[in-house]
Amino acid sequence: MAGLADVKLADGAKGKIIGKKLDVSNATEVDKAIEEIHSAHGKIDCLVNNAGITADATLAKMTEEAFDRVIKVNLKGVFLMSKAVAAKMTASGSGSIVNTSSIVGVQGNFGQTNYAAAKAGVIGMTSTWAKELGRKGVRVNAVAPGYTWTDMLATVPEKVIKMLEEKTPMQRLGQPEEIAKAYLFLASDDSSYITGQVIGVDGGLKL
């Protein structure tokens, strides 16, 4: 639903914005959506894989269902979307795929076995696809945000937020606009010779 809200927010922007609701872990829905988009526009220049969910629990308490649910959206969804779009991009000889990893995919995080596994997997797929698709004119990179003010933090206690800020060298959490600029850079021709990279936008948290 957040994507549909974004369409409304961007209604006054230049160009044509189309919202599509789909399950990124469903191959049939993904292929149908990509075909419709490609048919409508004739070309796909950029794919940003940004769908994601959480279902946190410690290893001892995490259910198989919770593990599978996060992997389906956060990892399988990236695979299915990228596979469908890469076919269109390689046919046209150009394109940029920007995946969403996380600082959690690099360092792990207490209570996030499923999320950490998915985001680490995204980094592995990014490197692999950069090697496979580079010769066909398609670049593949990833953004690894640190802790950022999004809906995912809505239920996090204030004392935990304070702890996260103190752990970050810049002593604050990121703003969505700051993360978005990294995606824009990797999607644009300004990064035309960059592929296979994971750009950390984390206020120095990885240090």
Coordinates of C-alpha atoms in Angstrom, one line a residue:
M1 CA 0.0 0.0 0.0
A2 CA 3.0 2.3 0.6
G3 CA 3.7 2.2 -3.2
L4 CA 0.2 3.4 -4.0
A5 CA 0.6 6.2 -1.5
D6 CA 3.8 7.2 -3.2
V7 CA 2.0 7.5 -6.5
K8 CA -0.5 9.9 -4.9
L9 CA 2.4 12.0 -3.4
A10 CA 4.2 12.2 -6.7
D11 CA 1.0 13.1 -8.7
G12 CA 2.3 16.5 -9.4
A13 CA 5.7 15.4 -10.7
K14 CA 6.7 15.4 -14.3
G15 CA 6.1 12.3 -16.4
K16 CA 3.5 9.5 -16.1
I17 CA 3.3 7.5 -12.9
I18 CA 1.5 4.1 -12.8
G19 CA 0.9 2.1 -9.7
K20 CA 0.7 -1.7 -9.7
K21 CA -0.1 -3.9 -6.7
L22 CA 1.4 -7.4 -6.8
D23 CA 3.1 -10.1 -4.7
V24 CA 6.8 -10.0 -5.6
S25 CA 7.2 -13.6 -4.4
N26 CA 4.6 -14.8 -7.0
A27 CA 6.3 -15.5 -10.4
T28 CA 3.1 -15.3 -12.3
E29 CA 2.1 -11.9 -10.9
V30 CA 5.7 -10.6 -11.4
D31 CA 5.9 -11.7 -15.1
K32 CA 2.5 -10.3 -15.8
A33 CA 3.3 -6.9 -14.3
I34 CA 6.6 -6.6 -16.1
E35 CA 5.1 -7.5 -19.4
E36 CA 2.4 -4.9 -18.9
I37 CA 4.9 -2.2 -18.0
H38 CA 7.2 -3.1 -20.9
S39 CA 4.4 -3.1 -23.4
A40 CA 3.2 0.3 -22.2
H41 CA 6.6 2.0 -22.3
G42 CA 8.6 -0.1 -24.7
K43 CA 11.7 -0.2 -22.5
I44 CA 12.6 -0.6 -18.8
D45 CA 15.6 1.6 -17.8
C46 CA 15.8 0.9 -14.1
L47 CA 14.5 -1.6 -11.5
V48 CA 14.7 -0.8 -7.8
N49 CA 14.0 -3.8 -5.6
N50 CA 12.7 -2.3 -2.4
A51 CA 9.8 -4.5 -1.2
G52 CA 10.5 -5.8 2.2
I53 CA 9.0 -7.1 5.5
T54 CA 10.2 -8.2 8.9
A55 CA 9.1 -10.9 11.3
D56 CA 11.6 -10.7 14.1
A57 CA 12.4 -13.3 16.8
T58 CA 15.5 -15.0 18.3
L59 CA 16.7 -18.2 16.8
A60 CA 15.1 -20.3 19.5
K61 CA 11.7 -18.6 19.0
M62 CA 11.6 -18.0 15.3
T63 CA 9.1 -20.2 13.5
E64 CA 9.7 -21.8 10.1
E65 CA 6.7 -19.9 8.8
A66 CA 8.2 -16.6 9.9
F67 CA 11.6 -17.5 8.4
D68 CA 10.0 -18.5 5.0
R69 CA 7.7 -15.5 4.8
V70 CA 10.6 -13.0 5.1
I71 CA 12.8 -15.0 2.7
K72 CA 10.0 -15.2 0.1
V73 CA 9.5 -11.4 -0.1
N74 CA 13.0 -10.1 0.7
L75 CA 15.1 -12.6 -1.2
K76 CA 12.9 -14.6 -3.6
G77 CA 11.1 -11.4 -4.6
V78 CA 14.3 -9.7 -5.6
F79 CA 15.2 -12.8 -7.7
L80 CA 11.9 -13.0 -9.5
M81 CA 11.7 -9.2 -10.2
S82 CA 15.3 -9.1 -11.4
K83 CA 15.0 -12.2 -13.6
A84 CA 11.9 -10.7 -15.4
V85 CA 13.4 -7.3 -15.8
A86 CA 16.9 -8.4 -16.8
A87 CA 15.4 -10.3 -19.8
K88 CA 14.0 -7.0 -21.1
M89 CA 17.2 -5.0 -20.3
T90 CA 19.6 -7.4 -21.9
A91 CA 17.4 -7.4 -25.0
S92 CA 17.7 -3.6 -25.2
G93 CA 21.4 -3.6 -24.3
S94 CA 21.2 -1.3 -21.2
G95 CA 19.7 -0.9 -17.8
S96 CA 20.3 -0.6 -14.1
I97 CA 19.1 -2.8 -11.3
V98 CA 19.4 -1.4 -7.8
N99 CA 18.8 -3.9 -5.0
T100 CA 18.0 -3.1 -1.3
S101 CA 20.3 -4.8 1.2
S102 CA 20.9 -3.5 4.7
I103 CA 23.5 -3.0 7.4
V104 CA 21.9 -6.1 8.9
G105 CA 22.9 -8.1 5.8
V106 CA 26.5 -7.1 6.5
Q107 CA 26.7 -7.3 10.3
G108 CA 23.7 -9.4 11.4
N109 CA 21.4 -8.2 14.1
F110 CA 19.9 -9.7 17.3
G111 CA 16.5 -11.3 16.6
Q112 CA 16.7 -11.0 12.8
T113 CA 17.9 -14.4 11.5
N114 CA 15.5 -14.3 8.5
Y115 CA 16.0 -10.7 7.6
A116 CA 19.8 -10.9 7.9
A117 CA 19.9 -14.0 5.7
A118 CA 17.8 -12.4 3.1
K119 CA 19.8 -9.2 3.0
A120 CA 23.1 -11.0 2.9
G121 CA 21.7 -13.1 0.1
V122 CA 20.8 -9.9 -1.8
I123 CA 24.5 -8.9 -1.7
G124 CA 25.5 -12.2 -3.1
M125 CA 23.0 -12.0 -5.9
T126 CA 24.1 -8.4 -6.7
S127 CA 27.7 -9.5 -7.2
T128 CA 26.7 -12.6 -9.2
W129 CA 24.4 -10.6 -11.6
A130 CA 26.9 -7.9 -12.0
K131 CA 29.3 -10.5 -13.4
E132 CA 26.6 -12.1 -15.6
L133 CA 24.9 -9.0 -17.0
G134 CA 27.8 -6.5 -17.4
R135 CA 28.7 -7.7 -20.8
K136 CA 25.1 -7.1 -21.9
G137 CA 25.1 -3.5 -20.8
V138 CA 23.2 -4.0 -17.5
R139 CA 24.6 -2.7 -14.2
V140 CA 23.6 -4.3 -10.9
N141 CA 24.3 -2.6 -7.5
A142 CA 22.9 -2.5 -4.0
V143 CA 22.2 0.0 -1.3
A144 CA 22.7 -1.0 2.3
P145 CA 20.9 1.5 4.5
G146 CA 21.6 1.9 8.1
Y147 CA 18.8 2.5 10.6
T148 CA 16.4 4.9 8.9
W149 CA 13.2 6.7 9.9
T150 CA 10.7 4.5 8.1
D151 CA 7.5 2.7 9.1
M152 CA 9.6 -0.3 10.2
L153 CA 10.7 1.7 13.2
A154 CA 7.2 2.8 14.2
T155 CA 6.9 0.3 16.9
V156 CA 10.5 0.4 18.2
P157 CA 10.7 1.7 21.8
E158 CA 12.3 5.2 22.2
K159 CA 15.1 3.8 24.3
V160 CA 16.1 1.5 21.5
I161 CA 16.0 4.4 19.0
K162 CA 18.3 6.3 21.4
M163 CA 20.7 3.3 21.5
L164 CA 20.8 3.0 17.7
E165 CA 21.6 6.7 17.5
E166 CA 24.4 6.4 19.9
K167 CA 25.9 3.4 18.0
T168 CA 25.9 5.5 14.8
P169 CA 29.0 7.7 14.4
M170 CA 26.9 10.5 13.0
Q171 CA 24.7 10.2 16.2
R172 CA 21.4 10.1 14.4
L173 CA 19.2 7.9 12.2
G174 CA 19.0 8.4 8.4
Q175 CA 16.2 10.2 6.6
P176 CA 14.4 8.4 3.7
E177 CA 15.5 11.3 1.4
E178 CA 19.1 10.6 2.2
I179 CA 18.8 7.0 1.2
A180 CA 16.8 7.8 -1.9
K181 CA 19.7 9.9 -3.3
A182 CA 21.9 6.8 -3.4
Y183 CA 19.3 4.9 -5.4
L184 CA 19.0 7.9 -7.8
F185 CA 22.7 7.9 -8.3
L186 CA 22.9 4.2 -9.1
A187 CA 19.9 4.4 -11.4
S188 CA 21.4 7.3 -13.4
D189 CA 24.1 7.6 -15.9
D190 CA 26.2 9.3 -13.3
S191 CA 27.2 5.8 -12.2
S192 CA 27.6 4.4 -15.7
Y193 CA 30.9 2.6 -14.8
I194 CA 29.8 1.3 -11.4
T195 CA 28.5 -2.2 -11.0
G196 CA 28.6 -5.0 -8.4
Q197 CA 28.9 -2.5 -5.6
V198 CA 27.1 -2.3 -2.2
I199 CA 26.8 1.4 -1.2
G200 CA 26.4 1.8 2.5
V201 CA 24.2 4.7 3.5
D202 CA 24.5 4.3 7.3
G203 CA 26.0 7.3 8.9
G204 CA 29.2 5.3 9.5
L205 CA 27.5 2.5 11.3
K206 CA 29.6 -0.2 9.4
L207 CA 32.9 1.2 10.8

